[in-house]
Structures are given as C-alpha cells and as structure tokens.
C-alpha cells in the first residue's frame, strides 16, 4: 500500500481508538484519532528517509533510508504488543516500572499512544496482502499473502477498514487479544 492508502485507512480506523479512550474525555479521543492517522504511516517514516544529492550539482538524485525498508519498523508482533500495553494502561492497569512516575497528563499520553500504535498495527495489516513481505516476529522472518501489488485496492481496503471500525466500535466486538482489557 502506498502512503496515501495508509492515510485513507488511518482515517477510516480513527473512530476505534477514540472509542477505546472515550472515558478520558473529548481531548483524549481527538488525540487518539489524530495519532491513529499519524501512526498509520509511522512504520515508513520511522525508517528515516535521507536525500541523496549529486556531488557536483548538489541536485537531489534520490533517497535512501537509514533503516532498511520493511525490517525493524515493520515487525507486526512488536506493534501489536505496544498497542496491547498502551490499551491496558489507558484502561487503568499498571506496569511495575511505570508506578513510580507521577504524570499529570498520563491519560492523554496513553490515549495518544493507543491511537499511534493502532495506526501502526493497521499499517502492517494493510501491507500483508502485498507481494512484498513484512516481518511478523523479528526483522529477519518474512511473510506476505501475495494477493496484489502495493498500489492496488487502497480505497476498497479503506472502506472495509471503515466498516470494521464502525462495527467494532458500536457493537463492542473487541479483538480477542485485548478483550479482557476493553470489554
């Protein structure tokens, strides 16, 4: 999926993370929704693109990435784990190393992180049908469904994501991974 396709799906999913954090108010919901859109493109821009310039003319001749594409920033399990931890924290669960912090606005921080990590998970789920593989557990294992090329079916996928986001949000059908924390 291209960057525009990831933005489409990020906007389509934004309702779901906002519903997760609704008990913390409108600001938390807006932060979660906005962070979902930002997170839906994050695995790509976290690779830190660097402009390559011609030595003589100083004109831009291309880009490269500091981190190889679809490696460290595209590990699906890591994004799912981060989402699970953030969703747990926003629901009031604690982690031993976070108990010592007295953060004034930790609900807003965790609400933002719920949206950001949900967008990251979505990014990788939308990359799975492509022919170019993504890592599932480590940067070295690879998997792809090989259904279509990355620039195909972006709007239909976004519509499916929107439908699922509405259904999960209003029917309270949470993914099994986090059902204990969000139901």
XYZ file of N, CA, C and O in Angstrom:
732
model
N 0.850 -1.173 0.000
C 0.000 0.000 0.000
C 0.895 1.235 0.000
O 1.939 1.247 0.637
N 0.455 2.244 -0.702
C 1.220 3.487 -0.765
C 0.930 4.344 0.468
O 0.034 4.045 1.259
N 1.681 5.434 0.605
C 1.464 6.331 1.737
C 0.060 6.909 1.768
O -0.535 7.061 2.837
N -0.491 7.234 0.604
C -1.853 7.762 0.544
C -2.848 6.699 1.005
O -3.787 6.983 1.745
N -2.646 5.465 0.587
C -3.526 4.376 1.019
C -3.475 4.171 2.519
O -4.496 3.922 3.160
N -2.276 4.305 3.083
C -2.158 4.182 4.545
C -2.893 5.328 5.246
O -3.490 5.124 6.305
N -2.862 6.514 4.667
C -3.627 7.632 5.236
C -5.125 7.372 5.162
O -5.857 7.634 6.130
N -5.598 6.865 4.030
C -7.021 6.517 3.907
C -7.437 5.561 5.023
O -8.446 5.771 5.698
N -6.658 4.510 5.199
C -7.029 3.513 6.214
C -6.872 4.072 7.626
O -7.637 3.705 8.513
N -5.904 4.963 7.829
C -5.733 5.584 9.142
C -6.945 6.421 9.527
O -7.440 6.350 10.655
N -7.434 7.207 8.567
C -8.657 7.983 8.825
C -9.843 7.055 9.064
O -10.692 7.328 9.907
N -9.888 5.963 8.316
C -11.001 5.022 8.458
C -11.009 4.339 9.822
O -12.067 4.060 10.374
N -9.846 4.079 10.378
C -9.767 3.379 11.668
C -9.892 4.320 12.863
O -10.190 3.868 13.968
N -9.696 5.612 12.688
C -9.565 6.565 13.792
C -10.699 6.497 14.815
O -10.499 6.773 15.995
N -11.873 6.106 14.393
C -13.016 6.009 15.302
C -12.789 4.972 16.406
O -13.166 5.193 17.561
N -12.167 3.869 16.060
C -11.992 2.777 17.026
C -11.082 3.158 18.206
O -11.497 3.009 19.360
N -9.848 3.650 17.980
C -9.034 4.053 19.135
C -9.682 5.179 19.954
O -9.551 5.210 21.177
N -10.401 6.077 19.268
C -11.094 7.136 20.007
C -12.138 6.539 20.940
O -12.332 7.022 22.057
N -12.803 5.473 20.512
C -13.810 4.847 21.374
C -13.176 4.132 22.556
O -13.783 4.024 23.620
N -11.965 3.635 22.384
C -11.271 2.953 23.485
C -11.001 3.917 24.625
O -11.102 3.548 25.795
N -10.670 5.161 24.307
C -10.263 6.124 25.329
C -11.369 7.106 25.689
O -11.113 8.105 26.354
N -12.598 6.843 25.300
C -13.681 7.811 25.488
C -13.920 8.201 26.942
O -14.351 9.315 27.221
N -13.602 7.330 27.871
C -13.822 7.665 29.283
C -12.905 8.775 29.778
O -13.135 9.336 30.842
N -11.890 9.122 29.000
C -10.954 10.178 29.385
C -11.294 11.523 28.756
O -10.551 12.488 28.921
N -12.387 11.602 28.017
C -12.866 12.875 27.508
C -12.572 13.106 26.038
O -11.910 12.320 25.372
N -13.102 14.253 25.572
C -13.000 14.596 24.158
C -11.572 14.844 23.713
O -11.193 14.487 22.598
N -10.770 15.461 24.542
C -9.388 15.727 24.155
C -8.635 14.415 23.931
O -7.917 14.261 22.938
N -8.812 13.466 24.824
C -8.164 12.161 24.668
C -8.645 11.468 23.401
O -7.853 10.845 22.681
N -9.942 11.578 23.118
C -10.482 10.956 21.904
C -9.893 11.604 20.647
O -9.539 10.906 19.694
N -9.785 12.926 20.643
C -9.208 13.622 19.481
C -7.729 13.270 19.313
O -7.261 13.061 18.187
N -7.003 13.200 20.420
C -5.595 12.823 20.356
C -5.430 11.400 19.827
O -4.557 11.131 18.998
N -6.272 10.490 20.297
C -6.196 9.096 19.837
C -6.513 9.005 18.345
O -5.831 8.300 17.597
N -7.536 9.715 17.903
C -7.916 9.679 16.486
C -6.813 10.266 15.609
O -6.440 9.687 14.580
N -6.286 11.419 16.004
C -5.203 12.034 15.229
C -3.948 11.183 15.213
O -3.281 11.050 14.179
N -3.633 10.595 16.346
C -2.449 9.736 16.423
C -2.623 8.466 15.596
O -1.642 7.901 15.112
N -3.862 8.019 15.417
C -4.106 6.853 14.566
C -3.701 7.149 13.134
O -3.051 6.327 12.476
N -4.067 8.316 12.657
C -3.700 8.707 11.292
C -2.183 8.827 11.178
O -1.577 8.328 10.222
N -1.556 9.457 12.148
C -0.101 9.581 12.139
C 0.561 8.204 12.226
O 1.512 7.910 11.497
N 0.055 7.349 13.101
C 0.623 6.010 13.262
C 0.434 5.127 12.047
O 1.217 4.207 11.814
N -0.593 5.416 11.251
C -0.834 4.588 10.072
C 0.245 4.755 9.004
O 0.366 3.932 8.108
N 1.042 5.801 9.108
C 2.171 5.985 8.192
C 3.516 5.809 8.902
O 4.561 5.817 8.244
N 3.496 5.639 10.204
C 4.719 5.630 11.006
C 5.746 4.566 10.620
O 6.939 4.873 10.569
N 5.356 3.318 10.369
C 6.410 2.347 10.049
C 7.281 2.758 8.865
O 8.457 2.389 8.813
N 6.751 3.546 7.957
C 7.556 4.006 6.820
C 8.433 5.197 7.175
O 9.622 5.222 6.876
N 7.880 6.222 7.835
C 8.711 7.389 8.108
C 9.663 7.176 9.280
O 10.642 7.914 9.438
N 9.425 6.152 10.097
C 10.391 5.838 11.159
C 11.685 5.241 10.602
O 12.677 5.137 11.311
N 11.660 4.867 9.327
C 12.875 4.360 8.672
C 13.840 5.492 8.324
O 14.955 5.243 7.887
N 13.421 6.723 8.506
C 14.213 7.944 8.340
C 14.798 8.056 6.926
O 15.938 7.675 6.670
N 13.977 8.553 5.988
C 14.489 8.750 4.626
C 15.546 9.856 4.582
O 15.427 10.871 5.260
N 16.593 9.616 3.807
C 17.694 10.568 3.660
C 17.824 10.906 2.181
O 17.872 10.018 1.338
N 17.893 12.185 1.873
C 18.023 12.639 0.489
C 19.451 12.426 0.004
O 20.412 12.756 0.698
N 19.564 11.884 -1.199
C 20.870 11.710 -1.834
C 21.020 12.799 -2.886
O 20.141 12.988 -3.731
N 22.136 13.533 -2.810
C 22.384 14.627 -3.752
C 23.621 14.331 -4.591
O 24.559 13.690 -4.128
N 23.594 14.812 -5.809
C 24.741 14.690 -6.687
C 25.889 15.516 -6.113
O 25.685 16.656 -5.669
N 27.089 14.976 -6.116
C 28.237 15.666 -5.515
C 28.591 16.962 -6.248
O 29.000 17.929 -5.622
N 28.413 16.946 -7.543
C 28.806 18.123 -8.327
C 27.714 19.176 -8.389
O 27.952 20.353 -8.123
N 26.508 18.778 -8.764
C 25.435 19.751 -8.986
C 24.608 20.024 -7.730
O 23.809 20.941 -7.705
N 24.756 19.207 -6.719
C 24.004 19.332 -5.457
C 22.503 19.155 -5.653
O 21.703 19.561 -4.823
N 22.108 18.583 -6.805
C 20.694 18.318 -7.047
C 20.306 16.986 -6.417
O 21.118 16.065 -6.336
N 19.062 16.918 -6.032
C 18.535 15.685 -5.443
C 18.450 14.624 -6.534
O 17.843 14.832 -7.571
N 19.052 13.461 -6.268
C 19.009 12.385 -7.254
C 18.262 11.156 -6.723
O 18.094 10.182 -7.439
N 17.814 11.218 -5.476
C 17.068 10.090 -4.917
C 17.057 10.125 -3.407
O 17.501 11.096 -2.784
N 16.536 9.067 -2.822
C 16.527 8.936 -1.372
C 16.938 7.516 -1.005
O 16.806 6.576 -1.786
N 17.420 7.393 0.195
C 17.671 6.086 0.792
C 17.150 6.155 2.212
O 16.792 7.227 2.698
N 17.088 5.035 2.844
C 16.561 5.005 4.209
C 17.656 4.607 5.177
O 18.461 3.723 4.875
N 17.659 5.263 6.332
C 18.637 4.936 7.359
C 18.431 3.502 7.852
O 19.381 2.778 8.112
N 17.174 3.095 7.983
C 16.808 1.728 8.365
C 16.197 1.080 7.128
O 15.311 1.652 6.502
N 16.656 -0.108 6.789
C 16.164 -0.783 5.584
C 14.641 -0.935 5.637
O 14.065 -1.268 6.670
N 13.992 -0.709 4.478
C 12.531 -0.750 4.392
C 11.984 -2.126 4.764
O 12.526 -3.150 4.373
N 10.903 -2.102 5.528
C 10.197 -3.300 5.984
C 11.095 -4.248 6.777
O 11.095 -5.444 6.566
N 11.842 -3.681 7.719
C 12.618 -4.519 8.646
C 12.237 -4.130 10.068
O 11.172 -4.500 10.532
N 13.076 -3.383 10.752
C 12.896 -3.083 12.172
C 11.595 -2.353 12.487
O 10.999 -2.578 13.529
N 11.148 -1.471 11.626
C 9.943 -0.684 11.915
C 8.658 -1.375 11.475
O 7.580 -0.843 11.690
N 8.768 -2.533 10.862
C 7.594 -3.229 10.325
C 7.321 -4.574 11.000
O 6.636 -5.419 10.437
N 7.831 -4.798 12.198
C 7.617 -6.081 12.877
C 6.225 -6.063 13.514
O 5.963 -5.321 14.467
N 5.340 -6.885 12.985
C 3.928 -6.880 13.388
C 3.754 -7.183 14.874
O 2.993 -6.491 15.569
N 4.430 -8.174 15.391
C 4.281 -8.546 16.800
C 4.647 -7.397 17.736
O 3.987 -7.179 18.749
N 5.665 -6.631 17.385
C 6.086 -5.516 18.230
C 5.008 -4.444 18.292
O 4.750 -3.871 19.355
N 4.385 -4.140 17.168
C 3.331 -3.134 17.140
C 2.099 -3.621 17.902
O 1.463 -2.853 18.626
N 1.767 -4.889 17.750
C 0.618 -5.439 18.492
C 0.891 -5.391 19.988
O 0.019 -5.008 20.773
N 2.091 -5.761 20.404
C 2.449 -5.717 21.828
C 2.382 -4.287 22.362
O 1.876 -4.049 23.466
N 2.869 -3.336 21.598
C 2.827 -1.935 22.028
C 1.385 -1.460 22.167
O 1.030 -0.770 23.130
N 0.540 -1.828 21.216
C -0.879 -1.468 21.304
C -1.524 -2.086 22.536
O -2.260 -1.430 23.268
N -1.248 -3.329 22.781
C -1.828 -4.037 23.928
C -1.405 -3.369 25.241
O -2.231 -3.149 26.129
N -0.124 -3.038 25.358
C 0.360 -2.373 26.579
C -0.308 -1.010 26.740
O -0.790 -0.663 27.823
N -0.372 -0.231 25.679
C -0.977 1.102 25.760
C -2.464 1.026 26.071
O -2.974 1.807 26.875
N -3.169 0.082 25.435
C -4.599 -0.074 25.717
C -4.808 -0.500 27.166
O -5.759 -0.063 27.819
N -3.932 -1.325 27.690
C -4.030 -1.737 29.096
C -3.807 -0.554 30.017
O -4.525 -0.380 31.011
N -2.818 0.264 29.710
C -2.510 1.415 30.557
C -3.612 2.457 30.530
O -3.916 3.079 31.549
N -4.224 2.669 29.387
C -5.286 3.663 29.300
C -6.526 3.188 30.058
O -7.336 4.002 30.501
N -6.670 1.894 30.226
C -7.794 1.335 30.988
C -7.523 1.337 32.492
O -8.368 0.946 33.273
N -6.326 1.747 32.896
C -6.036 1.853 34.314
C -5.140 0.766 34.862
O -4.799 0.777 36.037
N -4.769 -0.213 34.058
C -3.824 -1.226 34.526
C -2.475 -0.564 34.741
O -2.184 0.494 34.201
N -1.636 -1.198 35.525
C -0.322 -0.616 35.806
C 0.771 -1.605 35.415
O 0.552 -2.806 35.363
N 1.905 -1.053 35.155
C 3.111 -1.839 34.937
C 4.097 -1.449 36.021
O 4.178 -0.279 36.397
N 4.866 -2.408 36.526
C 5.754 -2.121 37.666
C 6.674 -0.923 37.463
O 6.831 -0.110 38.356
N 7.263 -0.779 36.315
C 8.215 0.304 36.116
C 7.553 1.661 35.897
O 8.199 2.684 35.923
N 6.234 1.692 35.656
C 5.549 2.963 35.463
C 4.882 3.479 36.739
O 4.421 4.605 36.779
N 4.803 2.652 37.785
C 4.151 3.065 39.022
C 4.870 4.224 39.711
O 4.256 5.007 40.420
N 6.166 4.336 39.528
C 6.921 5.370 40.224
C 6.755 6.754 39.596
O 7.095 7.752 40.212
N 6.220 6.835 38.374
C 6.028 8.119 37.714
C 4.713 8.750 38.151
O 3.692 8.096 38.220
N 4.778 10.040 38.448
C 3.558 10.788 38.764
C 3.332 11.771 37.624
O 3.784 12.905 37.669
N 2.665 11.309 36.591
C 2.434 12.121 35.413
C 1.090 12.806 35.517
O 0.068 12.189 35.782
N 1.090 14.087 35.280
C -0.133 14.857 35.359
C -1.110 14.474 34.251
O -2.295 14.319 34.485
N -0.618 14.296 33.064
C -1.479 14.042 31.911
C -1.206 12.671 31.296
O -1.212 12.518 30.090
N -0.986 11.666 32.142
C -0.653 10.359 31.586
C -1.817 9.759 30.798
O -1.592 9.021 29.847
N -3.061 10.092 31.156
C -4.189 9.577 30.381
C -4.148 10.088 28.947
O -4.458 9.346 28.009
N -3.767 11.350 28.776
C -3.658 11.906 27.430
C -2.497 11.279 26.671
O -2.603 10.990 25.477
N -1.391 11.051 27.370
C -0.246 10.409 26.731
C -0.605 9.000 26.273
O -0.365 8.625 25.122
N -1.198 8.216 27.156
C -1.532 6.841 26.803
C -2.641 6.796 25.756
O -2.659 5.903 24.901
N -3.557 7.747 25.771
C -4.590 7.809 24.732
C -3.960 8.062 23.372
O -4.339 7.441 22.371
N -2.985 8.966 23.344
C -2.271 9.239 22.097
C -1.517 8.001 21.630
O -1.544 7.656 20.442
N -0.873 7.318 22.562
C -0.128 6.116 22.196
C -1.034 4.979 21.737
O -0.650 4.190 20.867
N -2.240 4.885 22.294
C -3.196 3.881 21.817
C -3.502 4.127 20.343
O -3.468 3.207 19.517
N -3.788 5.360 19.985
C -4.068 5.686 18.593
C -2.870 5.456 17.696
O -2.990 4.873 16.608
N -1.696 5.888 18.142
C -0.486 5.745 17.335
C -0.168 4.278 17.062
O 0.105 3.886 15.923
N -0.230 3.461 18.097
C 0.099 2.041 17.912
C -0.996 1.308 17.132
O -0.689 0.388 16.374
N -2.248 1.714 17.297
C -3.322 1.119 16.490
C -3.093 1.431 15.015
O -3.275 0.563 14.151
N -2.673 2.642 14.718
C -2.349 3.005 13.336
C -1.173 2.204 12.798
O -1.174 1.782 11.640
N -0.180 1.958 13.644
C 0.966 1.141 13.229
C 0.568 -0.293 12.927
O 1.016 -0.889 11.941
N -0.278 -0.864 13.779
C -0.774 -2.222 13.533
C -1.546 -2.259 12.217
O -1.372 -3.162 11.392
N -2.392 -1.268 12.020
C -3.175 -1.197 10.781
C -2.264 -1.108 9.557
O -2.508 -1.769 8.544
N -1.227 -0.297 9.635
C -0.274 -0.159 8.540
C 0.244 -1.534 8.122
O 0.264 -1.884 6.944
N 0.650 -2.317 9.102
C 1.240 -3.619 8.790
C 0.194 -4.613 8.302
O 0.472 -5.421 7.414
N -1.002 -4.559 8.856
C -2.067 -5.438 8.360
C -2.425 -5.107 6.909
O -2.753 -6.004 6.126
N -2.342 -3.829 6.564
C -2.625 -3.433 5.181
C -1.460 -3.754 4.245
O -1.648 -3.825 3.033
N -0.267 -3.949 4.783
C 0.873 -4.371 3.969
C 0.886 -5.876 3.729
O 1.527 -6.349 2.797
N 0.206 -6.634 4.560
C 0.222 -8.101 4.426
C -0.260 -8.615 3.070
O 0.333 -9.552 2.538
N -1.331 -8.075 2.478
C -1.783 -8.624 1.187
C -0.824 -8.351 0.026
O -0.965 -8.949 -1.037
N 0.144 -7.474 0.209
C 1.072 -7.125 -0.864
C 2.002 -8.280 -1.184
O 2.147 -9.223 -0.409
N 2.667 -8.140 -2.310
C 3.643 -9.155 -2.706
C 4.966 -8.987 -1.978
O 5.725 -9.928 -1.850
N 5.229 -7.777 -1.479
C 6.453 -7.554 -0.716
C 6.193 -7.936 0.736
O 5.275 -7.425 1.375
N 7.003 -8.821 1.280
C 6.741 -9.388 2.607
C 7.094 -8.410 3.726
O 7.842 -7.457 3.545
N 6.516 -8.694 4.909
C 6.831 -7.944 6.126
C 7.250 -8.941 7.205
O 6.860 -10.107 7.174
N 8.028 -8.490 8.184
C 8.406 -9.381 9.284
C 7.254 -9.520 10.290
O 6.573 -8.553 10.593
N 7.055 -10.732 10.782
C 5.993 -10.972 11.760
C 6.502 -10.928 13.193
O 5.882 -10.320 14.062
N 7.617 -11.597 13.474
C 8.109 -11.726 14.847
C 9.462 -11.054 15.074
O 9.730 -10.557 16.153
N 10.305 -11.086 14.066
C 11.633 -10.462 14.139
C 11.879 -9.758 12.811
O 11.182 -10.033 11.835
N 12.882 -8.910 12.737
C 13.171 -8.258 11.451
C 13.646 -9.226 10.363
O 13.724 -8.854 9.206
N 13.939 -10.464 10.734
C 14.522 -11.404 9.774
C 13.528 -12.423 9.220
O 13.816 -13.055 8.221
N 12.392 -12.625 9.861
C 11.401 -13.542 9.284
C 10.458 -12.730 8.403
O 10.235 -11.554 8.638
N 9.941 -13.338 7.364
C 9.156 -12.595 6.386
C 7.877 -13.361 6.052
O 7.859 -14.586 6.036
N 6.820 -12.596 5.753
C 5.567 -13.208 5.342
C 4.799 -12.226 4.464
O 4.774 -11.032 4.732
N 4.171 -12.739 3.424
C 3.309 -11.939 2.551
C 2.191 -12.840 2.048
O 2.384 -14.033 1.831
N 1.015 -12.265 1.870
C -0.112 -13.020 1.329
C -0.092 -13.081 -0.200
O -0.761 -13.927 -0.789
N 0.653 -12.187 -0.838
C 0.809 -12.173 -2.297
C -0.508 -12.036 -3.050
O -0.701 -12.662 -4.094
N -1.430 -11.224 -2.552
C -2.703 -11.038 -3.236
C -2.615 -10.019 -4.365
O -3.186 -10.197 -5.418
N -1.913 -8.893 -4.136
C -1.854 -7.833 -5.138
C -0.631 -6.960 -4.901
O 0.032 -7.061 -3.877
N -0.345 -6.088 -5.874
C 0.751 -5.137 -5.743
C 0.356 -4.036 -4.772
O -0.826 -3.787 -4.532
N 1.357 -3.324 -4.257
C 1.119 -2.386 -3.160
C 0.238 -1.199 -3.512
O -0.323 -0.574 -2.631
N 0.095 -0.840 -4.762
C -0.711 0.333 -5.093
C -2.128 -0.027 -5.527
O -2.842 0.798 -6.064
N -2.573 -1.233 -5.274
C -3.880 -1.698 -5.713
C -4.867 -1.738 -4.546
O -4.486 -2.003 -3.411
N -6.129 -1.494 -4.836
C -7.245 -1.690 -3.912
C -7.153 -0.866 -2.628
O -7.636 -1.294 -1.583
N -6.565 0.315 -2.702
C -6.409 1.126 -1.495
C -7.753 1.652 -0.985
O -8.026 1.588 0.209
N -8.579 2.174 -1.874
C -9.874 2.709 -1.432
C -10.828 1.607 -0.973
O -11.477 1.773 0.073
N -10.926 0.483 -1.663
C -11.776 -0.595 -1.129
C -11.295 -1.110 0.234
O -12.111 -1.396 1.114
N -9.985 -1.209 0.413
C -9.460 -1.643 1.715
C -9.826 -0.615 2.780
O -10.229 -0.980 3.901
N -9.720 0.666 2.461
C -10.092 1.713 3.420
C -11.575 1.624 3.772
O -11.951 1.820 4.938
N -12.421 1.321 2.805
C -13.856 1.159 3.090
C -14.112 -0.047 3.997
O -14.960 0.017 4.894
N -13.384 -1.118 3.779
C -13.509 -2.289 4.652
C -13.053 -1.936 6.064
O -13.713 -2.284 7.048
N -11.944 -1.224 6.181
C -11.451 -0.793 7.495
C -12.469 0.113 8.178
O -12.742 -0.032 9.376
N -13.066 1.039 7.427
C -14.088 1.916 7.991
C -15.279 1.110 8.499
O -15.765 1.334 9.609
N -15.731 0.163 7.701
C -16.848 -0.686 8.123
C -16.522 -1.482 9.373
O -17.331 -1.548 10.308
N -15.328 -2.058 9.425
C -14.919 -2.813 10.617
C -14.767 -1.901 11.833
O -15.136 -2.277 12.951
N -14.234 -0.714 11.615
C -14.073 0.245 12.707
C -15.429 0.634 13.295
O -15.606 0.670 14.520
N -16.391 0.902 12.443
C -17.737 1.247 12.920
C -18.369 0.058 13.629
O -18.941 0.192 14.713
N -18.239 -1.110 13.031
C -18.840 -2.313 13.621
C -18.239 -2.623 14.986
O -18.964 -2.852 15.954
N -16.905 -2.611 15.077
C -16.245 -2.916 16.354
C -16.595 -1.859 17.398
O -16.846 -2.175 18.552
N -16.617 -0.604 16.993
C -16.884 0.481 17.929
C -18.301 0.419 18.492
O -18.501 0.488 19.699
N -19.291 0.271 17.630
C -20.673 0.369 18.083
C -21.278 -0.950 18.523
O -22.290 -0.954 19.214
N -20.686 -2.045 18.142
C -21.192 -3.340 18.578
C -20.374 -3.921 19.725
O -20.654 -5.011 20.203
N -19.347 -3.206 20.136
C -18.479 -3.625 21.239
C -17.856 -4.993 21.010
O -17.684 -5.775 21.924
N -17.495 -5.282 19.785
C -16.766 -6.508 19.466
C -15.288 -6.160 19.388
O -14.817 -5.683 18.371
N -14.585 -6.385 20.477
C -13.170 -6.049 20.511
C -12.347 -7.231 20.039
O -12.741 -8.379 20.217
N -11.179 -6.965 19.473
C -10.306 -8.061 19.074
C -9.978 -8.954 20.271
O -9.826 -8.457 21.388
N -9.895 -10.263 20.056
C -9.665 -11.186 21.175
C -8.427 -10.872 21.998
O -8.410 -11.099 23.194
N -7.399 -10.320 21.383
C -6.158 -10.046 22.087
C -6.363 -9.094 23.261
O -5.732 -9.218 24.295
N -7.280 -8.136 23.115
C -7.447 -7.136 24.157
C -8.837 -7.192 24.792
O -9.198 -6.290 25.539
N -9.591 -8.226 24.520
C -10.973 -8.272 25.016
C -11.045 -8.249 26.538
O -11.973 -7.683 27.093
N -10.074 -8.814 27.226
C -10.091 -8.800 28.686
C -9.937 -7.400 29.244
O -10.376 -7.098 30.347
N -9.268 -6.522 28.477
C -8.977 -5.200 28.969
C -10.018 -4.155 28.553
O -10.147 -3.134 29.200
N -10.709 -4.409 27.463
C -11.562 -3.369 26.912
C -13.052 -3.665 27.011
O -13.846 -2.817 26.699
N -13.428 -4.859 27.399
C -14.862 -5.145 27.448
C -15.455 -4.862 28.805
O -14.811 -4.576 29.747
